[in-house]
């Protein structure tokens, strides 16, 4: 995401990332074959990665003997998963370029 994460306009972030992904994919495909069916699963892979990060955060708390809590980053991740917001909300109104990937802390 680089510096584009600080761009307030979601449309500009989306355009930049679409162009970046196209370039990266062309480079990848110049060396390796990848089926379109695999690329169609990319949003699911991102959601699974998001879920794994949430589970890991709670597992670390448990293993360290800490009470479970949701800071702004963990709350953001949970919101994206709960509301099925793709691409970690990077192109959604939930995203804030002032406080990237953070959301109001929740009580659990």
mmCIF file of C-alpha atoms in Angstrom:
data_model
loop_
_atom_site.group_PDB
_atom_site.id
_atom_site.type_symbol
_atom_site.label_atom_id
_atom_site.label_comp_id
_atom_site.label_asym_id
_atom_site.label_seq_id
_atom_site.Cartn_x
_atom_site.Cartn_y
_atom_site.Cartn_z
ATOM 1 C CA UNK A 1 0.000 0.000 0.000
ATOM 2 C CA UNK A 2 2.942 2.299 0.618
ATOM 3 C CA UNK A 3 2.377 6.009 0.572
ATOM 4 C CA UNK A 4 -1.027 5.681 -1.081
ATOM 5 C CA UNK A 5 -2.441 4.665 2.317
ATOM 6 C CA UNK A 6 -2.390 8.375 3.222
ATOM 7 C CA UNK A 7 -4.517 9.395 0.198
ATOM 8 C CA UNK A 8 -7.945 10.516 1.500
ATOM 9 C CA UNK A 9 -9.769 9.734 -1.767
ATOM 10 C CA UNK A 10 -10.759 6.034 -1.836
ATOM 11 C CA UNK A 11 -11.164 6.181 -5.626
ATOM 12 C CA UNK A 12 -7.569 7.319 -6.061
ATOM 13 C CA UNK A 13 -6.366 4.607 -3.684
ATOM 14 C CA UNK A 14 -8.332 2.025 -5.676
ATOM 15 C CA UNK A 15 -6.972 3.268 -9.024
ATOM 16 C CA UNK A 16 -3.406 3.242 -7.740
ATOM 17 C CA UNK A 17 -3.753 -0.282 -6.324
ATOM 18 C CA UNK A 18 -5.460 -1.563 -9.493
ATOM 19 C CA UNK A 19 -2.565 -0.226 -11.570
ATOM 20 C CA UNK A 20 0.002 -1.583 -9.124
ATOM 21 C CA UNK A 21 -1.643 -5.016 -9.052
ATOM 22 C CA UNK A 22 -1.806 -5.123 -12.854
ATOM 23 C CA UNK A 23 1.920 -4.358 -13.116
ATOM 24 C CA UNK A 24 2.865 -6.841 -10.373
ATOM 25 C CA UNK A 25 0.676 -9.542 -11.936
ATOM 26 C CA UNK A 26 2.192 -8.989 -15.398
ATOM 27 C CA UNK A 27 5.642 -9.439 -13.869
ATOM 28 C CA UNK A 28 4.567 -12.553 -11.994
ATOM 29 C CA UNK A 29 2.963 -14.046 -15.079
ATOM 30 C CA UNK A 30 6.114 -13.418 -17.102
ATOM 31 C CA UNK A 31 7.832 -16.005 -14.894
ATOM 32 C CA UNK A 32 5.045 -18.230 -13.559
ATOM 33 C CA UNK A 33 1.688 -19.478 -14.746
ATOM 34 C CA UNK A 34 -1.320 -18.632 -12.599
ATOM 35 C CA UNK A 35 -4.902 -19.502 -13.425
ATOM 36 C CA UNK A 36 -7.598 -16.839 -13.338
ATOM 37 C CA UNK A 37 -9.551 -19.151 -11.025
ATOM 38 C CA UNK A 38 -6.792 -18.681 -8.442
ATOM 39 C CA UNK A 39 -6.905 -14.905 -8.775
ATOM 40 C CA UNK A 40 -10.662 -14.993 -8.241
ATOM 41 C CA UNK A 41 -9.936 -16.467 -4.803
ATOM 42 C CA UNK A 42 -7.699 -13.572 -3.766
ATOM 43 C CA UNK A 43 -10.449 -11.725 -1.815
ATOM 44 C CA UNK A 44 -11.197 -14.949 0.103
ATOM 45 C CA UNK A 45 -7.490 -15.416 0.833
ATOM 46 C CA UNK A 46 -7.301 -11.875 2.220
ATOM 47 C CA UNK A 47 -10.352 -12.520 4.430
ATOM 48 C CA UNK A 48 -8.830 -15.780 5.721
ATOM 49 C CA UNK A 49 -5.573 -13.942 6.444
ATOM 50 C CA UNK A 50 -7.566 -11.304 8.302
ATOM 51 C CA UNK A 51 -9.337 -13.976 10.346
ATOM 52 C CA UNK A 52 -6.049 -15.687 11.158
ATOM 53 C CA UNK A 53 -4.642 -12.378 12.445
ATOM 54 C CA UNK A 54 -7.639 -11.892 14.725
ATOM 55 C CA UNK A 55 -7.427 -15.414 16.119
ATOM 56 C CA UNK A 56 -3.666 -15.033 16.597
ATOM 57 C CA UNK A 57 -4.075 -11.779 18.544
ATOM 58 C CA UNK A 58 -6.451 -13.449 21.003
ATOM 59 C CA UNK A 59 -4.241 -16.531 21.225
ATOM 60 C CA UNK A 60 -1.232 -14.374 22.130
ATOM 61 C CA UNK A 61 -3.273 -12.634 24.851
ATOM 62 C CA UNK A 62 -4.355 -15.995 26.248
ATOM 63 C CA UNK A 63 -0.851 -17.451 26.129
ATOM 64 C CA UNK A 64 0.510 -14.387 27.932
ATOM 65 C CA UNK A 65 -2.150 -14.676 30.630
ATOM 66 C CA UNK A 66 -3.747 -11.376 29.573
ATOM 67 C CA UNK A 67 -7.414 -10.523 29.608
ATOM 68 C CA UNK A 68 -8.806 -10.329 26.066
ATOM 69 C CA UNK A 69 -9.129 -6.785 24.793
ATOM 70 C CA UNK A 70 -9.693 -5.098 21.462
ATOM 71 C CA UNK A 71 -7.463 -2.157 20.699
ATOM 72 C CA UNK A 72 -8.159 0.105 17.710
ATOM 73 C CA UNK A 73 -6.314 -2.126 15.226
ATOM 74 C CA UNK A 74 -7.936 -5.375 16.346
ATOM 75 C CA UNK A 75 -11.362 -3.723 16.405
ATOM 76 C CA UNK A 76 -10.799 -2.524 12.829
ATOM 77 C CA UNK A 77 -9.939 -6.034 11.682
ATOM 78 C CA UNK A 78 -12.982 -7.510 13.422
ATOM 79 C CA UNK A 79 -15.282 -4.875 11.869
ATOM 80 C CA UNK A 80 -13.978 -5.703 8.383
ATOM 81 C CA UNK A 81 -14.616 -9.399 8.996
ATOM 82 C CA UNK A 82 -18.044 -8.899 10.600
ATOM 83 C CA UNK A 83 -19.331 -6.708 7.792
ATOM 84 C CA UNK A 84 -17.538 -8.580 4.991
ATOM 85 C CA UNK A 85 -15.626 -5.461 3.980
ATOM 86 C CA UNK A 86 -13.106 -6.617 1.362
ATOM 87 C CA UNK A 87 -9.427 -5.752 1.137
ATOM 88 C CA UNK A 88 -9.238 -4.789 4.822
ATOM 89 C CA UNK A 89 -11.470 -1.805 4.118
ATOM 90 C CA UNK A 90 -8.799 -0.001 2.102
ATOM 91 C CA UNK A 91 -11.398 1.156 -0.442
ATOM 92 C CA UNK A 92 -14.271 1.535 2.052
ATOM 93 C CA UNK A 93 -15.519 4.434 4.166
ATOM 94 C CA UNK A 94 -14.340 2.598 7.316
ATOM 95 C CA UNK A 95 -10.740 3.390 6.319
ATOM 96 C CA UNK A 96 -9.138 6.594 7.586
ATOM 97 C CA UNK A 97 -5.909 7.912 6.077
ATOM 98 C CA UNK A 98 -5.278 9.833 9.326
ATOM 99 C CA UNK A 99 -5.452 6.653 11.420
ATOM 100 C CA UNK A 100 -4.878 3.780 8.974
ATOM 101 C CA UNK A 101 -6.466 0.471 9.922
ATOM 102 C CA UNK A 102 -7.855 1.689 13.230
ATOM 103 C CA UNK A 103 -11.410 1.852 14.548
ATOM 104 C CA UNK A 104 -13.023 2.876 17.800
ATOM 105 C CA UNK A 105 -11.894 0.476 20.525
ATOM 106 C CA UNK A 106 -14.574 -2.016 21.542
ATOM 107 C CA UNK A 107 -15.331 -3.570 24.905
ATOM 108 C CA UNK A 108 -15.560 -7.341 25.049
#
